[in-house]
């Protein structure tokens, strides 16, 4: 590839009224990268994802995704799979797991046309990939939080993306399910050659699974391997206060940095 | 049945079936996408159009069509991009367009308008022309829904995801409001401006009690809408009651029944 950056942001600023949500963001995410985007609540993580998705136009700066501005991707829009925050869903909506996953195909099917047998097959294959096929006929509201999240990933996979963006995917999922969840992401990345960006404020769990971490709090502090980032100096700068870190290894231990 | 020997009853029956059908289809989106208050705003705006039609001495329904469409777009625009909160904006349009209608009708000298008919429906005065208008607009609305079925389905469920997938959600949203406006116009003669909201909401809300499958919900909604229209018409004829009100109350009774029988409320599993 001549340009290995799947996502490239140059001096990106976003303001909500007078308040800057993102300041001078420069970020390049390479093809095949598995990135954890971390930062405290209100640090602009979701804003950054919305900018990358083209749902929000930056007030300043340049964004390219697969070499084009995100709102001018046209057919390439299908290359992006997005898993939104769980709290956004309407879990009472009358829709089956199969229908939700099939929605991941709609962008590719195009206006006016109906899903074909091939689309159905891809939807079921995507459910297989997240081990949820047996739930295809269930109503979405009958699943547990972790299962719903898997269905949302299956929906993103059904669009056959090259880039997967996940916003707080493990929120409301217990720790062991969370570990399994990141393992699943790792497997999918290997199998489908995906570039994955996971937004989370749970530093400990994500850092033991991803290859790179980026720390955001309005500005981007660092974009490096978890080992480099987890030197507490950086985290303290990002969070601006005491950092409590429940490290996630064979022996769980707690790292508490004192704040002066 | 002997009452069907009357031509006006035949027309009323055809109109009731068509209106029940169109309202219940659009109502499915109104209920799921929580557009009930927007629906009330759009339906009341039709009165401004009716009044303007009278003032200009042309067909009130003919003027109400573009008038309601324009107000629907305005409400949509405010709710999407406005600096005023959505329900406040609807409240303003709602009362403002009703007031305009009253003003327009007052300006027309020596008026003896059947205002009551427009507000509460007058199904027994449905003319052949009305039937053609209802049929034309109704089939148009249903046709658009069938054509964009999966797009409206996705957008109703999760608008942001639909946008990310590349669906033109803004245009689909305005189109849906336009379809709501046309549905209101179609229903004016049957249940009237004030009560059309009931037919937009009640059959779909009743159907929602019984199923967790979207297509089944829409079909049940249509069944309830049509049954309410037909049963309401016959009941109102037999007991000499106001037809629009009887249709709405029949729909209300169906809702209560569904609510009572709802497996969802009793925590039972319902397959999707």
Coordinates of C-alpha atoms in Angstrom, one line a residue, chain B:
Chain B
X1 CA -76.6 -6.0 5.1
X2 CA -79.3 -3.5 4.3
X3 CA -77.5 -0.4 5.4
X4 CA -75.0 -1.1 2.5
X5 CA -77.8 -0.4 0.1
X6 CA -77.2 3.3 0.6
X7 CA -74.6 4.8 -1.6
X8 CA -73.3 7.1 1.1
X9 CA -72.8 4.1 3.4
X10 CA -70.9 2.2 0.6
X11 CA -68.6 5.2 0.2
X12 CA -68.2 5.6 4.0
X13 CA -67.2 2.0 4.3
X14 CA -64.6 2.2 1.5
X15 CA -63.2 5.3 3.1
X16 CA -63.1 3.8 6.6
X17 CA -61.2 0.7 5.3
X18 CA -58.7 2.9 3.3
X19 CA -58.1 5.3 6.1
X20 CA -57.7 2.5 8.7
X21 CA -55.1 0.9 6.4
X22 CA -53.0 4.0 5.7
X23 CA -53.1 5.3 9.2
X24 CA -52.0 2.0 10.7
X25 CA -49.1 1.6 8.4
X26 CA -47.7 5.1 9.0
X27 CA -48.7 4.8 12.7
X28 CA -46.3 1.8 13.1
X29 CA -43.4 4.3 12.4
X30 CA -45.1 7.0 14.5
X31 CA -45.2 4.7 17.5
X32 CA -41.8 3.1 17.1
X33 CA -40.0 6.4 16.3
X34 CA -41.9 8.3 19.0
X35 CA -43.4 10.8 16.6
X36 CA -46.8 11.1 18.2
X37 CA -46.4 14.7 19.2
X38 CA -45.0 15.7 15.8
X39 CA -48.1 13.9 14.4
X40 CA -50.4 16.0 16.5
X41 CA -48.5 19.1 15.3
X42 CA -48.9 18.1 11.6
X43 CA -52.5 17.1 11.9
X44 CA -53.6 20.4 13.6
X45 CA -51.7 22.4 11.0
X46 CA -54.1 21.0 8.4
X47 CA -56.8 23.2 9.9
X48 CA -54.8 26.3 8.8
X49 CA -54.8 24.9 5.3
X50 CA -58.5 24.2 5.3
X51 CA -59.2 27.8 6.5
X52 CA -56.9 29.3 3.8
X53 CA -58.8 27.2 1.2
X54 CA -62.1 28.7 2.4
X55 CA -60.7 32.2 2.4
X56 CA -59.4 31.9 -1.2
X57 CA -62.7 30.2 -2.2
X58 CA -60.9 27.1 -3.5
X59 CA -60.9 23.5 -2.4
X60 CA -60.0 23.4 1.4
X61 CA -58.5 19.9 1.1
X62 CA -56.6 21.0 -2.0
X63 CA -55.0 23.9 -0.1
X64 CA -54.5 21.7 3.1
X65 CA -52.3 19.3 1.2
X66 CA -49.4 21.7 0.4
X67 CA -50.0 23.6 3.6
X68 CA -49.6 20.5 5.8
X69 CA -46.6 19.4 3.8
X70 CA -45.0 22.7 4.3
X71 CA -45.7 22.7 8.1
X72 CA -44.4 19.1 8.3
X73 CA -41.2 20.2 6.7
X74 CA -40.9 23.2 9.0
X75 CA -41.5 21.1 12.1
X76 CA -38.9 18.6 10.9
X77 CA -36.4 21.4 10.2
X78 CA -36.8 22.9 13.7
X79 CA -36.6 19.5 15.4
X80 CA -33.4 18.7 13.5
X81 CA -31.5 21.9 13.4
X82 CA -33.4 24.3 15.4
X83 CA -32.3 26.2 18.5
X84 CA -35.7 25.7 20.0
X85 CA -36.5 22.4 21.6
X86 CA -38.7 20.1 19.6
X87 CA -41.7 19.9 21.8
X88 CA -41.7 23.7 22.3
X89 CA -41.5 24.2 18.5
X90 CA -44.4 21.8 17.9
X91 CA -46.5 23.5 20.5
X92 CA -46.0 26.8 18.7
X93 CA -46.8 25.4 15.3
X94 CA -49.8 23.4 16.7
X95 CA -51.6 26.4 18.2
X96 CA -50.3 28.9 15.6
X97 CA -51.7 27.1 12.6
X98 CA -55.0 26.4 14.3
X99 CA -55.3 30.1 15.1
X100 CA -54.5 30.9 11.4
X101 CA -57.3 28.6 10.3
X102 CA -59.8 30.3 12.7
X103 CA -58.7 33.7 11.4
X104 CA -58.9 32.8 7.8
X105 CA -62.4 31.4 8.1
X106 CA -63.5 34.5 10.1
X107 CA -62.2 36.7 7.3
X108 CA -64.4 35.0 4.8
X109 CA -67.6 37.0 4.8
X110 CA -70.9 35.3 5.6
X111 CA -69.3 32.0 6.3
X112 CA -71.4 29.0 7.1
X113 CA -68.6 26.4 7.1
X114 CA -69.1 22.9 8.4
X115 CA -66.1 23.4 10.7
X116 CA -67.3 20.6 12.9
X117 CA -66.9 18.2 10.0
X118 CA -63.3 19.1 9.4
X119 CA -62.4 19.0 13.1
X120 CA -64.3 15.8 14.1
X121 CA -64.9 14.0 10.7
X122 CA -68.1 13.6 8.7
X123 CA -67.8 10.1 7.2
X124 CA -71.4 10.1 6.0
X125 CA -70.7 13.0 3.7
X126 CA -67.8 11.4 1.9
X127 CA -68.2 12.1 -1.8
X128 CA -67.0 10.1 -4.8
X129 CA -64.3 12.7 -5.3
X130 CA -63.2 12.2 -1.7
X131 CA -62.9 8.5 -2.3
X132 CA -60.6 9.1 -5.3
X133 CA -58.5 11.5 -3.3
X134 CA -58.2 9.0 -0.4
X135 CA -57.4 6.2 -2.8
X136 CA -54.8 8.2 -4.7
X137 CA -53.0 9.6 -1.8
X138 CA -53.4 6.4 0.3
X139 CA -51.9 4.2 -2.4
X140 CA -49.1 6.7 -2.9
X141 CA -48.2 6.6 0.8
X142 CA -48.3 2.8 0.9
X143 CA -46.3 2.6 -2.3
X144 CA -43.5 4.8 -0.9
X145 CA -43.4 2.7 2.3
X146 CA -43.1 -0.5 0.4
X147 CA -40.4 0.9 -1.9
X148 CA -38.3 2.1 1.1
X149 CA -39.4 -0.6 3.5
X150 CA -35.9 -1.6 4.7
X151 CA -34.7 2.0 4.9
X152 CA -37.6 3.2 7.1
X153 CA -37.1 0.0 9.2
X154 CA -33.4 0.7 9.8
X155 CA -34.0 4.4 10.4
X156 CA -36.8 3.8 12.9
X157 CA -34.6 1.4 14.8
X158 CA -31.3 3.2 14.9
X159 CA -30.9 6.5 13.0
X160 CA -27.3 7.0 13.7
X161 CA -26.3 3.5 12.6
X162 CA -28.4 4.0 9.5
X163 CA -26.5 7.2 8.7
X164 CA -23.2 5.5 9.3
X165 CA -24.3 2.8 6.8
X166 CA -24.7 5.5 4.2
X167 CA -28.6 5.7 4.2
X168 CA -29.8 9.3 3.5
X169 CA -31.5 9.5 7.0
X170 CA -32.2 13.3 6.8
X171 CA -34.1 12.9 3.5
X172 CA -35.9 9.7 4.8
X173 CA -36.9 11.6 8.0
X174 CA -38.5 14.5 6.0
X175 CA -40.1 12.0 3.6
X176 CA -41.7 10.2 6.6
X177 CA -43.0 13.5 7.9
X178 CA -44.4 14.2 4.4
X179 CA -46.1 10.8 4.4
X180 CA -47.6 11.6 7.8
X181 CA -49.0 14.9 6.5
X182 CA -50.6 13.1 3.5
X183 CA -52.0 10.5 5.9
X184 CA -53.6 13.3 7.9
X185 CA -55.2 14.7 4.8
X186 CA -56.6 11.4 3.8
X187 CA -58.1 11.0 7.3
X188 CA -59.8 14.4 7.7
X189 CA -63.2 13.4 6.3
X190 CA -63.3 10.2 8.4
X191 CA -62.1 11.1 11.8
X192 CA -61.3 14.8 11.5
X193 CA -58.2 16.9 12.3
X194 CA -58.5 16.6 16.1
X195 CA -58.9 12.8 16.2
X196 CA -56.6 11.6 13.4
X197 CA -53.8 11.4 15.9
X198 CA -55.7 8.6 17.6
X199 CA -55.7 6.5 14.4
X200 CA -52.0 7.2 13.9
X201 CA -51.1 5.9 17.4
X202 CA -53.7 3.5 18.8
X203 CA -53.7 0.6 16.3
X204 CA -49.9 0.5 16.2
X205 CA -49.7 0.8 20.0
X206 CA -52.2 -2.1 20.4
X207 CA -50.2 -4.2 17.9
X208 CA -47.0 -3.4 19.8
X209 CA -48.5 -5.1 22.9
X210 CA -48.8 -8.4 21.1
X211 CA -45.6 -8.9 19.0
X212 CA -41.9 -8.4 18.8
X213 CA -41.7 -8.8 15.1
X214 CA -41.9 -5.6 13.0
X215 CA -43.8 -7.0 10.0
X216 CA -46.2 -8.7 12.2
X217 CA -46.7 -5.5 14.2
X218 CA -47.5 -3.6 11.0
X219 CA -49.9 -6.2 9.8
X220 CA -51.7 -6.4 13.2
X221 CA -51.8 -2.6 13.2
X222 CA -53.5 -2.6 9.8
X223 CA -56.0 -5.3 11.0
X224 CA -56.9 -3.2 14.1
X225 CA -57.1 0.0 12.1
X226 CA -59.4 -1.5 9.5
X227 CA -61.6 -3.3 12.1
X228 CA -61.9 -0.1 14.1
X229 CA -62.9 1.8 11.0
X230 CA -65.5 -0.7 9.9
X231 CA -66.9 -1.7 13.3
X232 CA -66.9 2.0 14.4
X233 CA -68.9 2.9 11.3
X234 CA -71.6 0.2 11.9
X235 CA -71.8 0.9 15.6
X236 CA -72.2 4.6 15.0
X237 CA -74.9 3.9 12.4
X238 CA -76.9 1.6 14.5
X239 CA -76.8 3.7 17.7
X240 CA -76.9 7.0 15.8
X241 CA -73.5 8.2 17.3
X242 CA -70.8 10.5 15.8
X243 CA -68.9 8.2 13.4
X244 CA -65.4 9.6 13.9
X245 CA -65.6 9.4 17.7
X246 CA -67.0 5.9 17.6
X247 CA -64.2 4.7 15.3
X248 CA -61.6 6.2 17.7
X249 CA -63.3 4.7 20.8
X250 CA -63.5 1.3 19.0
X251 CA -59.7 1.5 18.4
X252 CA -59.3 2.5 22.1
X253 CA -61.2 -0.5 23.2
X254 CA -59.0 -2.8 21.0
X255 CA -56.0 -1.2 22.6
X256 CA -57.3 -1.9 26.1
X257 CA -57.9 -5.5 25.2
X258 CA -54.4 -5.9 23.7
X259 CA -52.9 -4.2 26.7
X260 CA -54.7 -6.6 29.1
X261 CA -53.7 -9.7 27.0
X262 CA -50.2 -8.6 26.3
X263 CA -47.7 -11.4 27.0
X264 CA -45.0 -8.7 27.3
X265 CA -46.6 -7.2 30.4
X266 CA -46.8 -10.6 32.0
X267 CA -43.1 -11.1 31.3
X268 CA -43.6 -14.0 28.9
X269 CA -41.2 -14.7 26.1
X270 CA -42.4 -13.6 22.7
X271 CA -40.5 -14.8 19.6
X272 CA -39.4 -12.1 17.2

